[in-house]
Short mmCIF file of C-alpha atoms in Angstrom, two decimals:
data_model
loop_
_atom_site.label_atom_id
_atom_site.label_comp_id
_atom_site.label_asym_id
_atom_site.label_seq_id
_atom_site.Cartn_x
_atom_site.Cartn_y
_atom_site.Cartn_z
CA MET A 72 -12.21 15.11 8.66
CA ASN A 73 -14.07 13.03 10.72
CA TRP A 74 -12.30 9.78 9.66
CA LYS A 75 -13.88 6.76 11.66
CA PRO A 76 -17.53 7.21 10.38
CA GLU A 77 -16.12 7.16 6.99
CA ILE A 78 -13.55 4.02 7.11
CA ASP A 79 -16.63 2.07 8.83
CA ALA A 80 -18.60 2.81 6.22
CA ALA A 81 -16.11 1.88 3.75
CA ALA A 82 -15.82 -1.49 5.66
CA ALA A 83 -19.29 -1.83 5.20
CA ARG A 84 -19.22 -1.27 1.72
CA ILE A 85 -16.47 -3.41 0.58
CA ASP A 86 -17.79 -6.43 2.84
CA GLY A 87 -17.45 -9.09 0.49
CA HIS A 88 -15.86 -7.66 -1.86
CA ALA A 89 -12.30 -7.57 -0.55
CA GLN A 90 -10.42 -10.33 1.68
CA VAL A 91 -10.48 -10.68 5.13
CA THR A 92 -7.01 -11.43 5.40
CA PRO A 93 -4.86 -13.19 8.16
CA VAL A 94 -3.00 -12.29 11.09
CA MET A 95 -0.14 -13.95 12.86
CA THR A 96 2.91 -14.01 15.49
CA SER A 97 6.26 -14.88 14.72
CA ALA A 98 8.79 -15.82 17.29
CA THR A 99 11.47 -16.17 14.71
CA LEU A 100 11.96 -13.24 12.74
CA TRP A 101 13.03 -10.87 15.24
CA SER A 102 14.53 -11.41 18.76
CA GLN A 103 11.13 -10.54 20.32
CA PRO A 104 7.59 -12.19 18.67
CA VAL A 105 6.31 -9.96 16.07
CA ALA A 106 2.62 -9.48 15.31
CA LEU A 107 2.32 -9.99 11.29
CA LYS A 108 -0.67 -8.50 9.08
CA LEU A 109 -0.48 -10.84 6.06
CA GLU A 110 -2.05 -8.41 3.34
CA GLN A 111 -0.20 -10.10 0.49
CA LEU A 112 -2.86 -12.17 0.37
CA GLN A 113 -5.50 -9.59 -0.66
CA HIS A 114 -6.83 -9.89 -3.99
CA THR A 115 -4.68 -9.18 -6.89
CA GLY A 116 -1.86 -9.69 -4.00
CA SER A 117 -2.13 -6.04 -2.20
CA PHE A 118 -3.85 -3.35 0.28
CA LYS A 119 -5.01 -1.38 -2.76
CA THR A 120 -8.26 -3.93 -3.69
CA ARG A 121 -9.28 -2.20 -0.36
CA GLY A 122 -9.47 1.87 -1.70
CA ALA A 123 -10.56 0.16 -5.09
CA PHE A 124 -13.59 -0.93 -4.29
CA ASN A 125 -14.68 1.57 -1.73
CA THR A 126 -14.10 4.35 -4.51
CA LEU A 127 -15.92 2.51 -6.96
CA LEU A 128 -18.80 1.56 -4.98
CA SER A 129 -19.07 5.44 -3.35
CA SER A 130 -18.86 7.09 -6.74
CA GLU A 131 -20.87 7.27 -10.08
CA VAL A 132 -19.02 5.47 -12.87
CA PRO A 133 -19.83 6.80 -16.13
CA ALA A 134 -20.10 4.79 -19.16
CA ALA A 135 -16.90 5.12 -20.05
CA GLY A 136 -15.56 3.28 -17.19
CA VAL A 137 -12.52 3.88 -15.38
CA VAL A 138 -8.78 4.85 -15.75
CA ALA A 139 -5.82 4.62 -13.67
CA ALA A 140 -2.23 4.90 -13.95
CA SER A 141 -0.13 2.54 -11.94
CA GLY A 142 3.61 1.01 -11.05
CA GLY A 143 1.53 -1.82 -11.05
CA ASN A 144 -0.44 -3.03 -7.64
CA HIS A 145 -2.82 -0.10 -7.78
CA GLY A 146 -3.74 -0.97 -11.65
CA ALA A 147 -4.38 -4.61 -11.04
CA ALA A 148 -6.78 -3.65 -8.08
CA VAL A 149 -8.82 -1.30 -10.49
CA ALA A 150 -8.78 -3.44 -13.07
CA TYR A 151 -9.79 -6.11 -10.70
CA ALA A 152 -12.56 -4.38 -9.05
CA ALA A 153 -13.83 -2.12 -12.15
CA THR A 154 -14.24 -5.69 -14.12
CA ARG A 155 -15.90 -7.28 -10.95
CA LEU A 156 -18.23 -4.61 -11.24
CA GLY A 157 -19.40 -4.65 -14.36
CA HIS A 158 -17.36 -1.70 -15.23
CA LYS A 159 -14.60 -0.94 -17.91
CA ALA A 160 -11.12 -0.05 -16.81
CA GLN A 161 -8.64 1.45 -19.24
CA ILE A 162 -5.07 0.84 -17.03
CA PHE A 163 -1.78 2.63 -18.13
CA VAL A 164 1.67 1.25 -16.52
CA PRO A 165 5.23 2.36 -17.09
CA GLU A 166 7.40 -0.28 -18.10
CA ILE A 167 9.17 -0.10 -14.67
CA ALA A 168 6.16 -1.96 -13.15
CA GLY A 169 7.91 -5.13 -14.97
CA PRO A 170 6.32 -8.67 -16.67
CA ALA A 171 4.44 -9.93 -13.20
CA LYS A 172 2.15 -7.24 -12.61
CA ILE A 173 1.89 -6.22 -16.34
CA ALA A 174 0.94 -10.16 -16.28
CA LEU A 175 -1.37 -9.56 -13.27
CA ILE A 176 -3.52 -6.93 -15.05
CA GLU A 177 -4.08 -8.32 -18.32
CA HIS A 178 -5.65 -11.55 -16.58
CA THR A 179 -8.34 -9.12 -14.91
CA GLY A 180 -9.66 -8.67 -18.61
CA ALA A 181 -9.17 -4.89 -18.52
CA ALA A 182 -7.60 -2.96 -21.03
CA LEU A 183 -3.84 -2.41 -20.15
CA THR A 184 -1.55 0.28 -22.27
CA VAL A 185 2.44 0.12 -21.62
CA VAL A 186 4.01 3.67 -21.42
CA PRO A 187 7.63 4.12 -22.09
CA GLY A 188 9.37 6.00 -18.99
CA GLU A 189 7.96 6.27 -15.60
CA TYR A 190 5.18 6.36 -13.81
CA ALA A 191 5.07 10.16 -14.34
CA ASN A 192 4.72 9.37 -18.10
CA ALA A 193 1.63 6.59 -17.61
CA ALA A 194 0.00 9.26 -15.37
CA GLU A 195 0.16 11.80 -18.10
CA ALA A 196 -1.29 9.22 -20.53
CA ALA A 197 -4.04 8.34 -17.70
CA GLU A 198 -5.07 12.35 -17.51
CA ALA A 199 -4.94 11.98 -21.77
CA HIS A 200 -7.26 9.37 -21.69
CA GLU A 201 -9.27 11.04 -19.10
CA ALA A 202 -9.94 14.33 -21.06
CA GLU A 203 -10.70 12.21 -24.04
CA THR A 204 -13.18 9.63 -22.90
CA GLY A 205 -14.74 11.09 -19.58
CA ALA A 206 -13.73 7.86 -17.84
CA MET A 207 -13.78 8.38 -14.21
CA GLN A 208 -9.59 8.60 -12.70
CA ILE A 209 -9.31 6.79 -9.84
CA HIS A 210 -6.19 7.77 -7.76
CA PRO A 211 -3.69 5.29 -6.35
CA TYR A 212 -3.79 6.99 -3.21
CA ASP A 213 -4.60 11.04 -2.49
CA ARG A 214 -8.27 10.85 -2.26
CA PRO A 215 -10.77 10.50 0.45
CA ALA A 216 -11.94 7.52 -0.34
CA THR A 217 -9.16 5.92 -0.98
CA VAL A 218 -7.77 6.50 2.36
CA ALA A 219 -10.93 5.43 3.99
CA GLY A 220 -10.73 2.16 2.13
CA GLN A 221 -7.27 1.68 3.07
CA GLY A 222 -8.20 2.70 6.45
CA THR A 223 -10.50 -0.41 6.57
CA LEU A 224 -7.31 -2.94 7.07
CA MET A 225 -6.35 -1.09 10.39
CA ARG A 226 -10.08 -1.30 11.53
CA GLU A 227 -10.31 -5.11 10.73
CA TRP A 228 -6.79 -5.85 12.49
CA GLU A 229 -7.86 -4.21 15.53
CA ALA A 230 -11.18 -6.52 15.17
CA GLN A 231 -8.67 -9.50 15.27
CA GLY A 232 -7.05 -8.85 18.17
CA LEU A 233 -3.80 -6.44 17.60
CA GLU A 234 -2.16 -5.74 20.96
CA ALA A 235 0.65 -4.14 19.50
CA ASP A 236 1.87 -0.81 21.16
CA THR A 237 3.63 -0.13 17.53
CA VAL A 238 2.84 -0.70 14.22
CA LEU A 239 5.55 -0.74 11.38
CA ILE A 240 3.91 0.44 7.81
CA ALA A 241 5.91 0.85 4.00
CA VAL A 242 5.28 4.38 2.22
CA GLY A 243 4.76 4.58 -0.88
CA GLY A 244 2.67 7.85 -1.95
CA GLY A 245 1.07 7.39 1.46
CA GLY A 246 -2.30 5.83 1.00
CA LEU A 247 -2.07 2.73 3.04
CA ILE A 248 -0.12 4.50 6.17
CA ALA A 249 -2.64 7.22 6.09
CA GLY A 250 -5.55 5.19 6.36
CA ALA A 251 -4.22 3.53 9.42
CA LEU A 252 -3.26 7.10 11.08
CA ALA A 253 -7.00 8.41 9.75
CA TRP A 254 -8.31 4.94 11.77
CA LEU A 255 -5.60 5.07 14.89
CA GLN A 256 -5.68 8.90 16.22
CA GLY A 257 -2.50 8.47 17.73
CA ALA A 258 -3.98 5.14 19.73
CA ARG A 259 -0.95 3.02 18.72
CA LYS A 260 2.00 4.48 17.59
CA VAL A 261 2.96 4.18 13.90
CA VAL A 262 6.22 4.11 12.28
CA GLY A 263 6.21 5.07 8.53
CA VAL A 264 8.99 2.80 6.64
CA GLU A 265 10.64 4.22 2.95
CA PRO A 266 13.22 2.57 1.12
CA GLU A 267 16.41 4.93 0.87
CA ARG A 268 16.15 5.61 -2.79
CA SER A 269 12.31 6.41 -2.28
CA ARG A 270 11.36 8.78 0.65
CA ALA A 271 8.79 10.53 -0.39
CA LEU A 272 7.40 11.07 3.42
CA ASN A 273 10.57 10.99 5.19
CA ALA A 274 11.73 14.11 2.66
CA ALA A 275 8.26 15.56 3.09
CA LEU A 276 8.34 15.69 6.70
CA GLU A 277 11.99 17.33 6.95
CA ALA A 278 11.12 20.33 4.49
CA GLY A 279 7.93 20.59 6.11
CA LYS A 280 5.76 20.28 3.17
CA PRO A 281 5.12 17.63 0.47
CA VAL A 282 8.51 17.77 -2.34
CA ASP A 283 9.28 15.80 -5.26
CA VAL A 284 12.02 13.28 -4.57
CA GLU A 285 14.70 10.90 -6.83
CA VAL A 286 12.86 7.55 -7.40
CA ALA A 287 15.23 4.42 -7.86
CA GLY A 288 15.88 0.91 -5.97
CA VAL A 289 14.42 -2.74 -5.13
CA ALA A 290 10.78 -1.58 -4.13
CA ALA A 291 10.58 1.19 -6.60
CA ASN A 292 7.44 -0.04 -8.94
CA ALA A 293 5.83 0.13 -5.58
CA LEU A 294 6.75 2.48 -3.30
CA GLY A 295 8.15 5.06 -5.57
CA ALA A 296 6.06 7.84 -5.64
CA ARG A 297 7.67 11.56 -6.42
CA ARG A 298 5.72 13.17 -3.95
CA ILE A 299 3.95 12.03 -0.66
CA GLY A 300 0.04 12.71 -1.24
CA SER A 301 -1.68 15.77 0.78
CA ILE A 302 -4.07 13.97 2.87
CA CYS A 303 -1.26 11.46 4.67
CA PHE A 304 1.34 14.33 5.16
CA ASP A 305 -1.96 16.20 7.16
CA LEU A 306 -2.20 12.88 9.25
CA ALA A 307 1.62 12.68 9.41
CA GLN A 308 1.94 15.53 11.22
CA ASP A 309 -0.59 14.87 13.57
CA HIS A 310 -0.24 11.57 14.33
CA LEU A 311 2.63 9.83 12.81
CA GLY A 312 5.23 8.49 15.53
CA GLY A 313 8.05 8.07 13.39
CA SER A 314 9.90 7.90 9.80
CA VAL A 315 12.86 5.66 8.96
CA LEU A 316 14.85 4.73 5.88
CA VAL A 317 15.95 1.17 4.84
CA SER A 318 18.54 -0.06 2.33
CA ASP A 319 17.66 -1.91 -0.39
CA GLU A 320 20.11 -4.98 0.98
CA ALA A 321 17.77 -4.84 4.12
CA ILE A 322 14.63 -4.66 2.16
CA THR A 323 16.32 -7.91 0.47
CA GLU A 324 17.70 -9.43 3.37
CA ALA A 325 14.13 -9.22 5.22
CA GLN A 326 12.20 -10.98 1.59
CA HIS A 327 14.73 -13.83 2.28
CA ALA A 328 13.61 -13.96 6.00
CA LEU A 329 9.66 -13.98 5.59
CA TRP A 330 10.45 -16.82 3.33
CA ARG A 331 12.74 -18.89 4.92
CA ALA A 332 11.20 -18.59 8.25
CA HIS A 333 7.51 -19.04 7.11
CA ARG A 334 7.38 -19.35 3.64
CA LEU A 335 5.91 -16.20 2.70
CA LEU A 336 6.53 -15.13 -0.70
CA VAL A 337 6.50 -11.45 -0.80
CA GLU A 338 7.71 -8.32 -3.22
CA PRO A 339 10.39 -5.62 -1.83
CA SER A 340 7.53 -3.40 -0.68
CA GLY A 341 6.01 -6.22 1.16
CA ALA A 342 9.09 -6.46 3.04
CA CYS A 343 9.84 -2.90 3.63
CA ALA A 344 8.83 -2.86 7.14
CA LEU A 345 10.02 -6.10 8.07
CA ALA A 346 13.28 -4.45 6.87
CA ALA A 347 13.21 -1.72 9.79
CA LEU A 348 13.11 -3.88 12.39
CA ARG A 349 15.59 -6.72 11.24
CA SER A 350 18.50 -3.85 9.95
CA GLY A 351 17.81 -1.82 13.22
CA ALA A 352 16.53 1.30 11.51
CA TYR A 353 13.91 0.94 13.96
CA VAL A 354 14.47 0.01 17.46
CA PRO A 355 11.77 -0.76 19.92
CA ALA A 356 12.16 -0.04 23.89
CA PRO A 357 12.44 -2.47 26.08
CA GLY A 358 8.75 -4.48 26.31
CA GLU A 359 7.87 -2.40 23.12
CA ARG A 360 5.27 -4.75 21.41
CA VAL A 361 5.58 -4.61 17.66
CA ALA A 362 3.81 -5.51 14.35
CA VAL A 363 4.54 -5.05 10.81
CA LEU A 364 2.03 -5.11 7.69
CA VAL A 365 3.19 -7.41 5.05
CA CYS A 366 1.45 -5.49 1.77
CA GLY A 367 2.41 -7.15 -1.20
CA GLY A 368 2.76 -10.28 -2.74
CA ASN A 369 3.51 -8.97 -6.47
CA ILE A 370 7.21 -10.68 -6.79
CA ALA A 371 8.86 -10.49 -10.34
CA PRO A 372 9.68 -12.66 -12.17
CA ASP A 373 6.42 -14.76 -11.19
CA PRO A 374 7.72 -17.55 -9.49
CA LEU A 375 4.87 -20.04 -11.10
CA ALA A 376 5.14 -18.07 -14.60
#
């Protein structure tokens, strides 16, 4: 697939709907300056809004509206984008999503159903709703329109003057890093960072194909995909510069570091990429310029609830 024209088109499509998020350089988070992209400041607190708007704006949405299953961030993004564009939205989330993300979805005004169990249970409920009503299902990561929408983030970052040799990106189902790989096409080194207890991409690369993994840990409600997306896996085989794992303790430490150093309040998934640098899971070469994508701001519990 020729991804760059798709991402260019997505950027034009979502212009005025998604935020242009700020960038900064931190001299205190690591021994060398680190470039940061603050995507936790996106609408609904995550990059997912980009893919949601691109999917809806490039599709014929039926009268029954849209349906999505989500661990929280995807559901909030779909709910926000759908309601802003005047479509019905039904969101299914598992109990693991937690009260902060559930409240965020409720705030959009979309219909919400909390499903006992895990993400797989919410996905089953969403599929049943799709079959019953004819609503359009919005996949969280493994669709071309979603990946193209997420690819606008890296396109935007480069337009903002990114000078890094290497970009560290957290991985769940793979939509975000797939978008980055699709845009960069090997022009910069991209390293995927996953929790040790939710390692769908790492396990797939090890097995030579997407495989099911167990899902647990502090970032499970955002990075807890049981299987990596096929689009991400294919792009990773061609362009990924590395895959590293970080502990829950390292993720939590990185969360605290972002707060202490810059008063940036992020959820565990948002701090996952930085954790690779601070914990030594990723060790840059001498002189290597590193950038970190901060990608989620929906912490639990909500500190101002």
